[in-house]
Coordinates of C-alpha atoms in Angstrom, one line a residue:
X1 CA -20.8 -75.2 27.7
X2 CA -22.5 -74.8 31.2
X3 CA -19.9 -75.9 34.3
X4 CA -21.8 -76.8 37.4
X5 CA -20.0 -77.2 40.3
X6 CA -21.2 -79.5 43.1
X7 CA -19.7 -81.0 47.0
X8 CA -17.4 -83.7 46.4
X9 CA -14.9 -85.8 48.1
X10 CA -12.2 -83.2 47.6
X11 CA -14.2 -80.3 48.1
X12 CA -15.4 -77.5 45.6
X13 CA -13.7 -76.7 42.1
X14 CA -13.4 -73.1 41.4
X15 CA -12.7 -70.7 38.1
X16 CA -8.5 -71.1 39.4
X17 CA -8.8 -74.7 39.8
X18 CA -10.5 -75.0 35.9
X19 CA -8.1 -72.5 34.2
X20 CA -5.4 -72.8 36.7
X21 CA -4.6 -68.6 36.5
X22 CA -5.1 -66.7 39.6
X23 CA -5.7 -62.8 39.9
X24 CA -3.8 -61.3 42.3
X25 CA -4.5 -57.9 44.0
X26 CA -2.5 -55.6 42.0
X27 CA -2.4 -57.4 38.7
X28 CA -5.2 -55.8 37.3
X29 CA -5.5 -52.0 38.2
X30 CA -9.3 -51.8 36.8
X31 CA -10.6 -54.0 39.3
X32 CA -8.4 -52.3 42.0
X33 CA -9.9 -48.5 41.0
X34 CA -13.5 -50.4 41.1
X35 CA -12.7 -51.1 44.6
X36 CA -11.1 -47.9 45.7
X37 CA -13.9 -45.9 44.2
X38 CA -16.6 -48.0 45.7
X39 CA -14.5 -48.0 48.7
X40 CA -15.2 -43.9 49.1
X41 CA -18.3 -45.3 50.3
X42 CA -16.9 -46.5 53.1
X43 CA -14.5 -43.4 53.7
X44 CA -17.8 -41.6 54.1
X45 CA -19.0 -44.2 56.8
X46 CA -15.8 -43.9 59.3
X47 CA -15.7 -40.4 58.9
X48 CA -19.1 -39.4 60.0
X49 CA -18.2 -41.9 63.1
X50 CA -15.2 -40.2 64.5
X51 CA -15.7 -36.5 63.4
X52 CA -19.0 -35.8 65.3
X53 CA -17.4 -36.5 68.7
X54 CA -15.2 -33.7 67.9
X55 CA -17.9 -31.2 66.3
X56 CA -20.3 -31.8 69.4
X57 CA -17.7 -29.5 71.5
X58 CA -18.2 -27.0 69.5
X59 CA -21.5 -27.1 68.5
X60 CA -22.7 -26.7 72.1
X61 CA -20.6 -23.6 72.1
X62 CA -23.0 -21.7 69.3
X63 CA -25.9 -23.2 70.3
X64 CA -26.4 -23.1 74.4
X65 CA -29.6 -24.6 74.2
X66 CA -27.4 -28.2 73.0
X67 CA -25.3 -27.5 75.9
X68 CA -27.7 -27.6 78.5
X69 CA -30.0 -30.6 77.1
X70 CA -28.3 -34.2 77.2
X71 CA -31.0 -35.3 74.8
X72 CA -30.3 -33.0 72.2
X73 CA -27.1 -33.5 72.0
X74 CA -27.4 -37.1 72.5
X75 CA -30.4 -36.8 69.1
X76 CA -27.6 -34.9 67.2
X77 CA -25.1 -37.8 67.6
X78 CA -27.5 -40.3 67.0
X79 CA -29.6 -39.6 64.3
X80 CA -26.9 -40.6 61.9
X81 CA -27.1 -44.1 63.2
X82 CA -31.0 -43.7 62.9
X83 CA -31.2 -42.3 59.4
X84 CA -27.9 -45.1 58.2
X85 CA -30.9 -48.1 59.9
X86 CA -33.5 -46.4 57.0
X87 CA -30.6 -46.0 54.4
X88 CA -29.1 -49.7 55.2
X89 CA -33.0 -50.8 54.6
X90 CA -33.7 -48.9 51.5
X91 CA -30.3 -49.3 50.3
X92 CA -30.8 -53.6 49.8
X93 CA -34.2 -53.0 48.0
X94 CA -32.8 -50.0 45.5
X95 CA -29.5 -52.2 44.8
X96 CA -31.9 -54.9 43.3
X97 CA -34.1 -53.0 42.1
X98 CA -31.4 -50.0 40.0
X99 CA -28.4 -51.6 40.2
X100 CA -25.4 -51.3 42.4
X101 CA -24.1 -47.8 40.3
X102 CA -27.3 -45.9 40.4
X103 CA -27.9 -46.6 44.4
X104 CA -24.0 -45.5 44.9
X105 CA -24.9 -42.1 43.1
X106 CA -28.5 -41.7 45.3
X107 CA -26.2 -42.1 48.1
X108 CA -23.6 -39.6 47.3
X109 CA -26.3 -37.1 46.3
X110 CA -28.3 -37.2 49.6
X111 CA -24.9 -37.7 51.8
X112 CA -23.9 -34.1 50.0
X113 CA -27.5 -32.5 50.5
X114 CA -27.1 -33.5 54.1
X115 CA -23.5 -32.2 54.9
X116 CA -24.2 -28.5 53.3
X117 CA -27.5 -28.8 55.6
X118 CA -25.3 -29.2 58.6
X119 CA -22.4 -26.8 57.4
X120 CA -25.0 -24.1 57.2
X121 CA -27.7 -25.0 60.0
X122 CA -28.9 -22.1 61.6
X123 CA -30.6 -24.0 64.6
X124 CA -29.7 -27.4 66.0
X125 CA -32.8 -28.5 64.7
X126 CA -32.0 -28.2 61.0
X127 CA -28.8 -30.2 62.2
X128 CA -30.2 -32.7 63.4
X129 CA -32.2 -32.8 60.1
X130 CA -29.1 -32.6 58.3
X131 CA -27.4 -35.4 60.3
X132 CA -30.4 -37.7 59.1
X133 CA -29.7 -36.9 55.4
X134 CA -25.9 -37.9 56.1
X135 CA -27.4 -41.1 58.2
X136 CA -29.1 -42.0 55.0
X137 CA -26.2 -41.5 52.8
X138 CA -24.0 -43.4 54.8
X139 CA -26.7 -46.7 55.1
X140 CA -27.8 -47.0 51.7
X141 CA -23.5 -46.8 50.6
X142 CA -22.8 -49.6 54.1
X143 CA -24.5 -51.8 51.5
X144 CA -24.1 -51.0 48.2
X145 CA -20.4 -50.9 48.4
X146 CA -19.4 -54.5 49.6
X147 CA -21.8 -55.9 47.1
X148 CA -20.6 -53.8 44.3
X149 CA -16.6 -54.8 44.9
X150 CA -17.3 -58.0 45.2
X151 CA -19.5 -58.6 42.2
X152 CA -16.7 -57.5 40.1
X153 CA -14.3 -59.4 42.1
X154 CA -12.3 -62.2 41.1
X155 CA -13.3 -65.3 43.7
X156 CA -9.7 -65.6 45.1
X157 CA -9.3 -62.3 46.0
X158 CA -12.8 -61.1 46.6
X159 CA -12.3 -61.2 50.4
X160 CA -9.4 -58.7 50.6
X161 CA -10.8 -55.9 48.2
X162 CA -13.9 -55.9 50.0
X163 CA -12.0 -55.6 53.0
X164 CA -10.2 -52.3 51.3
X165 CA -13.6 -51.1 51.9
X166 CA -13.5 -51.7 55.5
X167 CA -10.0 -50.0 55.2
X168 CA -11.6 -47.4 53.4
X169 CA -13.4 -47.1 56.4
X170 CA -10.8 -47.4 59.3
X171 CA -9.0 -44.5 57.0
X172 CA -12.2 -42.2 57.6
X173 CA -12.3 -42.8 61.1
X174 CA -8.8 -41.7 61.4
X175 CA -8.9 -38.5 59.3
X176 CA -11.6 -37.4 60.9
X177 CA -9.5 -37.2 64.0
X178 CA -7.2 -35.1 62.0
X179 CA -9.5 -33.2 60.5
X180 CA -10.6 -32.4 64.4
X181 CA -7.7 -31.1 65.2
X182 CA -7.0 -29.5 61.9
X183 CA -10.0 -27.1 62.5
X184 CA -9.8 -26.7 66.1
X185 CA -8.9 -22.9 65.5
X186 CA -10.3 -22.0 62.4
X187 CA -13.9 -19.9 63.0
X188 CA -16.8 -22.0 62.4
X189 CA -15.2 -25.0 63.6
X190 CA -18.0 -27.6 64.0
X191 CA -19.2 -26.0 60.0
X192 CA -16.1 -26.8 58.1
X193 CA -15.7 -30.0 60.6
X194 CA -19.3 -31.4 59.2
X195 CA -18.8 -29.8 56.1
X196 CA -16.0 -30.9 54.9
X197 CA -17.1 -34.4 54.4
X198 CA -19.4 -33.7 51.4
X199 CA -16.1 -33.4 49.3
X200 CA -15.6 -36.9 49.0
X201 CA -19.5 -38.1 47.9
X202 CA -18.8 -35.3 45.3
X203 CA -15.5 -37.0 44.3
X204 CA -16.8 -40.4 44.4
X205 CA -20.6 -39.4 42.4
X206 CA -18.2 -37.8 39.5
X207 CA -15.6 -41.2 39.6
X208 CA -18.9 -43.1 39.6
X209 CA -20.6 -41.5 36.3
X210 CA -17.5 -43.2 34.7
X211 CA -17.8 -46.8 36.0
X212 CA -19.6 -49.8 34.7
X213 CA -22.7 -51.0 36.5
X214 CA -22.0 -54.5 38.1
X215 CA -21.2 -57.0 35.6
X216 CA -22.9 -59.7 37.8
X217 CA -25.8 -57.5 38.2
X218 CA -26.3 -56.6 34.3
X219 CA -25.9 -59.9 33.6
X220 CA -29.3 -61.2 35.9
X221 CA -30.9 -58.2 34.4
X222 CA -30.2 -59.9 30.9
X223 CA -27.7 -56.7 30.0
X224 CA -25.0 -59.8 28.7
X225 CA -22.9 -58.2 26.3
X226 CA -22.9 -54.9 28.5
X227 CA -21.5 -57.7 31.4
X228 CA -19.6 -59.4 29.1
X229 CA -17.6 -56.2 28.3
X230 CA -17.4 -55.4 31.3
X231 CA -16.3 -59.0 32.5
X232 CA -13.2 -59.2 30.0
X233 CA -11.0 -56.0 31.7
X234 CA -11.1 -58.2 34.5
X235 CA -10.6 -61.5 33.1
X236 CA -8.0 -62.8 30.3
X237 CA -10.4 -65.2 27.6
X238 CA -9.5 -68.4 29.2
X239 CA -11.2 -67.0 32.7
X240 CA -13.6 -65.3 30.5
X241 CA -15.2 -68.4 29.0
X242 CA -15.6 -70.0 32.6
X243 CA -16.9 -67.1 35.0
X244 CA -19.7 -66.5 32.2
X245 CA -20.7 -70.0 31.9
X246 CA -21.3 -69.7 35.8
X247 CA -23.1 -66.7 35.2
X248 CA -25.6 -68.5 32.3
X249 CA -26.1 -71.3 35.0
X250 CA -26.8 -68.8 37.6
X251 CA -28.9 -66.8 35.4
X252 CA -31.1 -70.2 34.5
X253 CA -31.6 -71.1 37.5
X254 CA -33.3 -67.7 38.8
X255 CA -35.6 -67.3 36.0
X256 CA -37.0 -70.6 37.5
X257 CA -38.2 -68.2 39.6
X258 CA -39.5 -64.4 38.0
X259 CA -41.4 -63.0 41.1
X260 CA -39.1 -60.1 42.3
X261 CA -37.7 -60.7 46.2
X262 CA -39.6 -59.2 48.8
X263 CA -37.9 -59.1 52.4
X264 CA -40.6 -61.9 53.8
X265 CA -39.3 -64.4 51.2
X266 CA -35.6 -64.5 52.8
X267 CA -37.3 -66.9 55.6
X268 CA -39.7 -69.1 53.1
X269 CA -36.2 -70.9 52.0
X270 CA -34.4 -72.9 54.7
X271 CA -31.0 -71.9 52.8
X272 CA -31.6 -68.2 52.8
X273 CA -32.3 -68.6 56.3
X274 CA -29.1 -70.3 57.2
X275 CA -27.3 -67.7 55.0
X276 CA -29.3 -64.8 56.8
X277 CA -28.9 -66.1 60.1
X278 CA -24.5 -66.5 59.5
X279 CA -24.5 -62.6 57.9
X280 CA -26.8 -60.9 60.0
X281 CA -25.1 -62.9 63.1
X282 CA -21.8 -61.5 62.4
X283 CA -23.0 -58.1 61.8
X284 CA -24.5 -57.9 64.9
X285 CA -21.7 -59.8 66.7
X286 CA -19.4 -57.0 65.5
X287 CA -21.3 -54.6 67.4
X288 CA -21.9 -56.2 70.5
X289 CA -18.6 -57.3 71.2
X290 CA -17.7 -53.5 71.5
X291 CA -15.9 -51.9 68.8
X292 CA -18.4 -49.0 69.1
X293 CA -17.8 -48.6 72.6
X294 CA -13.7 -47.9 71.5
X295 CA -14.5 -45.6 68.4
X296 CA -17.3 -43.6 69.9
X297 CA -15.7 -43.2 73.7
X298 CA -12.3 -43.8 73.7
X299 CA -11.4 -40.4 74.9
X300 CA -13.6 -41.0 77.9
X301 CA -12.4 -45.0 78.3
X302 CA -8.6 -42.9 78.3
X303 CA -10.2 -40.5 80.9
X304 CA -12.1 -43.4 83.0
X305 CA -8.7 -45.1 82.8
X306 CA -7.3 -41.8 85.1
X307 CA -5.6 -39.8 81.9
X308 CA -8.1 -36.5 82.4
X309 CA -6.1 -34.6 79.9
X310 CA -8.4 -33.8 77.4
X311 CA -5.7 -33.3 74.9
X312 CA -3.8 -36.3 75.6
X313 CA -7.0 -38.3 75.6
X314 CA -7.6 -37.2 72.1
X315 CA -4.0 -38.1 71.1
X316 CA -4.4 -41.5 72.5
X317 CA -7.5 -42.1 70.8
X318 CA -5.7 -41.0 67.5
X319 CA -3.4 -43.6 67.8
X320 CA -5.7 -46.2 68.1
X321 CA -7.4 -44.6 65.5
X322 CA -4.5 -45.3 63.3
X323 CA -4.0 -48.8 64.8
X324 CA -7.3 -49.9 63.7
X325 CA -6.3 -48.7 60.3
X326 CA -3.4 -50.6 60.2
X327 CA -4.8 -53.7 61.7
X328 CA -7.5 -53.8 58.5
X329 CA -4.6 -53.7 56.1
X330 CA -3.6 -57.0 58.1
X331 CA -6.9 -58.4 58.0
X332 CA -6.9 -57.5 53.7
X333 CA -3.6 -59.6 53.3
X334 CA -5.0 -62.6 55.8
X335 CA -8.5 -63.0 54.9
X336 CA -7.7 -64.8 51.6
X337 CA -4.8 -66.8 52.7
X338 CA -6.3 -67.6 56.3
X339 CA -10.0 -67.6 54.9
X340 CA -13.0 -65.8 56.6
X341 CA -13.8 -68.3 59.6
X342 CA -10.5 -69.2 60.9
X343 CA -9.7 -65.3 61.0
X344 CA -12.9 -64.3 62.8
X345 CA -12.1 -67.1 65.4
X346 CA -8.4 -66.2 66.1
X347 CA -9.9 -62.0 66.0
X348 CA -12.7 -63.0 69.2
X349 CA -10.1 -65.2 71.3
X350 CA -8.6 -62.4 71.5
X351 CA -11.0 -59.7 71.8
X352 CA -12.0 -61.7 74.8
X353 CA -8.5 -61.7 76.1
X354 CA -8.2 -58.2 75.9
X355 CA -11.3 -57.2 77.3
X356 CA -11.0 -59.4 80.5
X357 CA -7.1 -57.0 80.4
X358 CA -9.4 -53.9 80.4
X359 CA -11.8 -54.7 82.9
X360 CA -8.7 -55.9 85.6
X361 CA -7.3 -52.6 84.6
X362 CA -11.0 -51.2 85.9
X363 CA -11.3 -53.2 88.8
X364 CA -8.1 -52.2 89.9
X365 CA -8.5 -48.8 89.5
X366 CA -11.7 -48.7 91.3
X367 CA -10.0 -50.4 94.6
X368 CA -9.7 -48.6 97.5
X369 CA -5.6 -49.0 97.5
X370 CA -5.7 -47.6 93.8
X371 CA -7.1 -44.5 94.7
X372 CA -4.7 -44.1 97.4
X373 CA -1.9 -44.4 95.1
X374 CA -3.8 -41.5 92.7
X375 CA -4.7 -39.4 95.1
X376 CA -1.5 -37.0 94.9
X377 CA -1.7 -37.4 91.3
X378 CA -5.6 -36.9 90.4
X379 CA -4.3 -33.6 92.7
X380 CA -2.3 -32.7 89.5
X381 CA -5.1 -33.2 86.7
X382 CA -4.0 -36.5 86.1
X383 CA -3.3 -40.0 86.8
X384 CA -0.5 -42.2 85.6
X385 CA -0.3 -45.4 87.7
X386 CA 0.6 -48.4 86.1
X387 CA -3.4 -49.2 86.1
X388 CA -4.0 -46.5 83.9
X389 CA -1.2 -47.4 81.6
X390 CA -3.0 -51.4 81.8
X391 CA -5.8 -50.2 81.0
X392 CA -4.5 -48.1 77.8
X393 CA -2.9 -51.7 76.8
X394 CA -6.0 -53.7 76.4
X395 CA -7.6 -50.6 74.5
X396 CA -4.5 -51.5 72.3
X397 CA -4.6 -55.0 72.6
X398 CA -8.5 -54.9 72.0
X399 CA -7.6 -53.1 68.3
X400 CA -4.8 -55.4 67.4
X401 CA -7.6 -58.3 67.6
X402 CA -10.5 -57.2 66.4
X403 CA -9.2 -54.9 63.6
X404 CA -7.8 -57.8 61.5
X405 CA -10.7 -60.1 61.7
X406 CA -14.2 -58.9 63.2
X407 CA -13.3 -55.3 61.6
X408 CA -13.4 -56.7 57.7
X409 CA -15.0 -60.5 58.0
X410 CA -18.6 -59.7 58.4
X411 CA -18.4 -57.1 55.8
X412 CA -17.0 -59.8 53.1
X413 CA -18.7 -62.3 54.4
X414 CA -22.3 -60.5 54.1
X415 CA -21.2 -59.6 50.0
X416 CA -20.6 -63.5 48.9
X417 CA -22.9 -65.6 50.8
X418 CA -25.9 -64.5 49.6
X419 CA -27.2 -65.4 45.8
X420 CA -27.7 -62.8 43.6
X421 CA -31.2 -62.8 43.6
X422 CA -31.0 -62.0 47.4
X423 CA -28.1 -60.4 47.6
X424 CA -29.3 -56.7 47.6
X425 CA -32.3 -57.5 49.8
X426 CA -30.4 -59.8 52.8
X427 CA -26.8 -57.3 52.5
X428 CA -29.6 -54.6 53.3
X429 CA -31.3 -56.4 56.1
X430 CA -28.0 -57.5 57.6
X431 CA -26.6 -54.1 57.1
X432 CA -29.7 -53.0 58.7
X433 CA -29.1 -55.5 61.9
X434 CA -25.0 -53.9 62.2
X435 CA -26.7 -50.3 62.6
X436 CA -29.6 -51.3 64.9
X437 CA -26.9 -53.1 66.7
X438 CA -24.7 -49.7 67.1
X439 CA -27.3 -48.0 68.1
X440 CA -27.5 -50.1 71.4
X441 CA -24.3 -49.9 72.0
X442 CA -24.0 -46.3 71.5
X443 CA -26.5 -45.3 73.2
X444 CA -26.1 -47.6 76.1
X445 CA -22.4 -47.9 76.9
X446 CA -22.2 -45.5 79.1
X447 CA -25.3 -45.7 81.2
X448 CA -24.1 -49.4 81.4
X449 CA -21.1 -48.2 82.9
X450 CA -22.3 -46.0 85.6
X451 CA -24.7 -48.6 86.8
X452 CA -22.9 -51.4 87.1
X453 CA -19.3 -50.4 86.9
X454 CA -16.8 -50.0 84.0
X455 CA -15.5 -53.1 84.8
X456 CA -18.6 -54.8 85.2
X457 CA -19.4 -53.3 81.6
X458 CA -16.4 -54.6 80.0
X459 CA -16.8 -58.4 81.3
X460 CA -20.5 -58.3 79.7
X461 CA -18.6 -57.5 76.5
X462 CA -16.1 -60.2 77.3
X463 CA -19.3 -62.8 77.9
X464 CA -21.0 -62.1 74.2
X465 CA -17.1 -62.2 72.6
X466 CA -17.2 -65.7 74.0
X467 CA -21.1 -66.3 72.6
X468 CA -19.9 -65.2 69.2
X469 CA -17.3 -68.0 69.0
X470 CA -19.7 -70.0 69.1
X471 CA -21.6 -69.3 67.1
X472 CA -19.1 -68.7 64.1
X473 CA -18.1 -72.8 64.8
X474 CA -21.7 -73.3 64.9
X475 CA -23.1 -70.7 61.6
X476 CA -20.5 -69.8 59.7
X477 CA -18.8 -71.6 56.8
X478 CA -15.6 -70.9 55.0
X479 CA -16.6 -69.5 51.8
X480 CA -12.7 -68.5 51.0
X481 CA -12.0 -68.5 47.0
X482 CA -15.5 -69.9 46.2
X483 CA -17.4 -68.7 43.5
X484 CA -20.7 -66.9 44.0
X485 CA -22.4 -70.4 43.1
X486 CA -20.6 -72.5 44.7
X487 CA -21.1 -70.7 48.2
X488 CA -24.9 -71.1 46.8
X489 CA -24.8 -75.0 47.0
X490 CA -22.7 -74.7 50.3
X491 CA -26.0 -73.7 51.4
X492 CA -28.4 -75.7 49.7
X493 CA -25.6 -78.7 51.3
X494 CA -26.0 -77.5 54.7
X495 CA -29.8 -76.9 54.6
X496 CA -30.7 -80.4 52.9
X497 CA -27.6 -82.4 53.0
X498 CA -27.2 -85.5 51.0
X499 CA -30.6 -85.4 49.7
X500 CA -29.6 -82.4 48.1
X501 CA -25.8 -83.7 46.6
X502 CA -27.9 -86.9 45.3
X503 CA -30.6 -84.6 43.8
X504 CA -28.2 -82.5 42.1
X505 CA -26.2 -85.7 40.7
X506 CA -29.5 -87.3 39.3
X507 CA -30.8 -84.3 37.9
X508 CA -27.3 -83.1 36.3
X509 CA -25.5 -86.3 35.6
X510 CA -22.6 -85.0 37.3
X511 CA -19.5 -87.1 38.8
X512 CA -17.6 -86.0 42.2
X513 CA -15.0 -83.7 40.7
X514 CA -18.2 -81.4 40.6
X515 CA -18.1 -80.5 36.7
X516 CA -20.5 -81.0 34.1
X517 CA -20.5 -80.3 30.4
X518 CA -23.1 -79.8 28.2

């Protein structure tokens, strides 16, 4: 029996809608420890982020030749991001090419290599070399972990387990603040800081050896009782039956097709275009709207904002370290009842809200009758005004927002909308686009800032917010609860509209509730 599943007038059948049993999150504990063991990947990624900020105090301590060069200690933050753009790259290519599994393993091997490299550099310069090995870790994992959880994801709640591996990554982000603290007295700071982080790619590499490969993969690789077997500890028989006959009519139709995907082909196909153009878009959108800005800096935005306590800064940025955590597990419960779309909408209305809040706070703070208000209190090491405290509410209100929906939706959006065929290839290159896309923001935040203002800055982020809304109404589809082939013809729908749906009903003899037997 093959089941093909085609637009009609009520929409798009699914494997629920055929056997009428839903999954739900913790019904099935094998697909959740998949998830949580890819989802160290992503642990990994939000730890790097936040701990380095810390580390860099320190490491300009042992090595005075970082603390007197801006561009060295500028290279040491940043080469992470440049080796994750090389990692992301490779990463889409090796996922295709030797499977989801073995590329998760690569990963965890170099990100350990690199994080005894930086625990033991004797120079900066080995850091540095040391922060490209994590950097490549960390890109070729960005990728390999959405696609892996979702492939072995039920369709109705694929969006919220990949989402536990933005979580996953929120989580890092956070204990790495702790970790900061943790190690603030111990000798060798920065070393065990850096070091530290290797435990987990040692943990996940040894969790790994005992995992399946993804079923979805093994089964394109014609591997179909390995899938199978795999495939029924997710599914009961019923299920079964139906998510393999998906996979056989998946299967045929890539064989039409044996050349292996290079990166050119993803814009020779006007439907891999349009998919390309909706992941990558979002990826980037979730940098430029400034979430990088908040991670990286928010001890200096809390310092701008007149709180020049370097040890309250820190404890404010730990809290919204820990609301961005708690805003993913939001987004995980909302993405599949809310769908991807209307919850990236809702997240920029309100990013934009928030960000026009922090740049009032700014221009407030910058007036002339501000100042005089902070003078006696600047005087003191610190300012409190009700500006400052503004301005520490749209840092908040900014996480509430964008944590839930801009935090988690590009992520699950780039593991589904692709087919498998170019799934490791365009999660790569879109994965690729998000660390480009940091880089810029990283690296130019601040010297925004001083030229134009901090409020100034903060209104440019406002402006893209409002670009990206846009462009979700005008890109991105809802692709909630849909199976990997029927977000397929979503595309081949939106590229070549009703030629396409009458092609597909002449060639397949199908009627409008979208299934066909044969």
């Amino acid at each position: 029996m093959t089941i093909i599943s085609l637009p009609g007038s009520s929409g798009y059948l699914n494997p629920t809608e055929i056997t009428g049993k839903k999954v739900t999150y913790f019904s099935n504990r094998y697909v959740l420890g998949l998830t949580l063991t890819a989802g160290i990947g992503g642990l990994l990624f939000g730890y790097d982020t936040g701990v380095i900020s810390g580390a860099l105090l320190y490491i300009k301590d042992d090595f005075p030749v970082v603390n007197n060069n801006n561009f060295l200690q500028e290279t040491i933050v940043s080469m992470a991001i440049f080796g994750a753009i090389i990692g992301a790259a490779v990463g889409g290519w090796l996922n295709d090419a030797h499977g989801r599994k073995k590329a998760t393993l690569i990963a965890d091997v170099i990100f350990a290599v690199g994080s005894v490299v930086m625990a033991a550099a004797p120079d900066p310069y080995v850091l540095i070399f040391g922060r490209l090995l994590v950097g490549l870790g960390i890109g070729a994992a960005s990728v390999t972990a959405p696609v892996y959880i979702a492939e072995a994801s039920p369709s109705e709640i694929r969006g919220g387990l990949v989402s536990t591996n933005v979580l996953m990554i929120t989580g890092g982000q956070f204990l790495s603040y702790l970790v900061n603290l943790a190690f603030t007295e111990v000798p060798g700071t920065w070393r065990w800081m850096l070091g530290v982080s290797g435990v987990p790619a040692v943990v996940q590499f040894i969790l790994m050896l005992f995992l399946p490969e993804s079923p979805r993969w093994l089964y394109m690789k014609n591997e179909k009782s390995e899938a199978i077997a795999v495939l029924s500890k997710i599914y009961d028989p019923d299920r079964l039956e139906v998510e393999v006959d998906l996979l056989s009519a998946a299967l045929e139709e890539e064989t039409l097709s044996k050349n292996s995907v290079k990166y050119t082909d993803v814009f020779k196909s006007k439907e891999i275009r349009l998919a390309f153009l909706a992941g990558a878009g979002l990826q980037a959108f979730q940098q430029f709207t400034g979430i990088n800005t908040v991670m990286y800096y928010s001890p200096t935005i809390v310092q701008m904002a007149g709180f020049t306590s370097n040890k309250l800064a820190l404890l404010l940025s730990l809290i919204v370290a820990g609301m961005n955590a708690i805003g993913t597990v939001l987004g995980i419960i909302l993405i599949d009842r809310f769908g991807r779309r209307r919850l990236a909408l809702t997240s920029l209305f309100g990013v934009v809200l928030s960000l026009i809040v922090l740049s009032g706070a700014f221009f407030l703070q910058s007036s002339q009758s501000f100042s005089e208000i902070c003078e006696a209190y600047i005087l003191n090491g610190s300012c409190k005004s009700s500006s400052a405290w503004f301005a520490i509410a749209g840092l908040v209100l900014y996480i509430a927002f964008f944590s839930p929906g801009m935090g988690p939706v590009p992520w699950a959006v780039n593991s589904e909308i692709y087919p498998g065929k170019y799934r490791g290839v365009c999660g790569g290159m879109s994965a690729t686009v998000n660390w480009i896309s940091n880089l810029i923001v990283a690296q130019s935040f601040l010297s925004i800032a001083a030229a134009v203002g901090t409020a100034s800055t903060f209104l440019i982020l406002a402006g893209v917010a409002v670009i990206a809304i846009f462009f979700v109404l005008a890109f991105v589809p809802e692709t909630k609860g849909l199976s990997f082939e029927q977000v397929e013809r979503l595309w081949k729908v939106r590229a070549w509209g009703s030629a396409y749906e009458t092609e597909s009903l002449l060639e397949n003899g199908s009627d409008r509730n979208g299934i066909y037997v044969a």
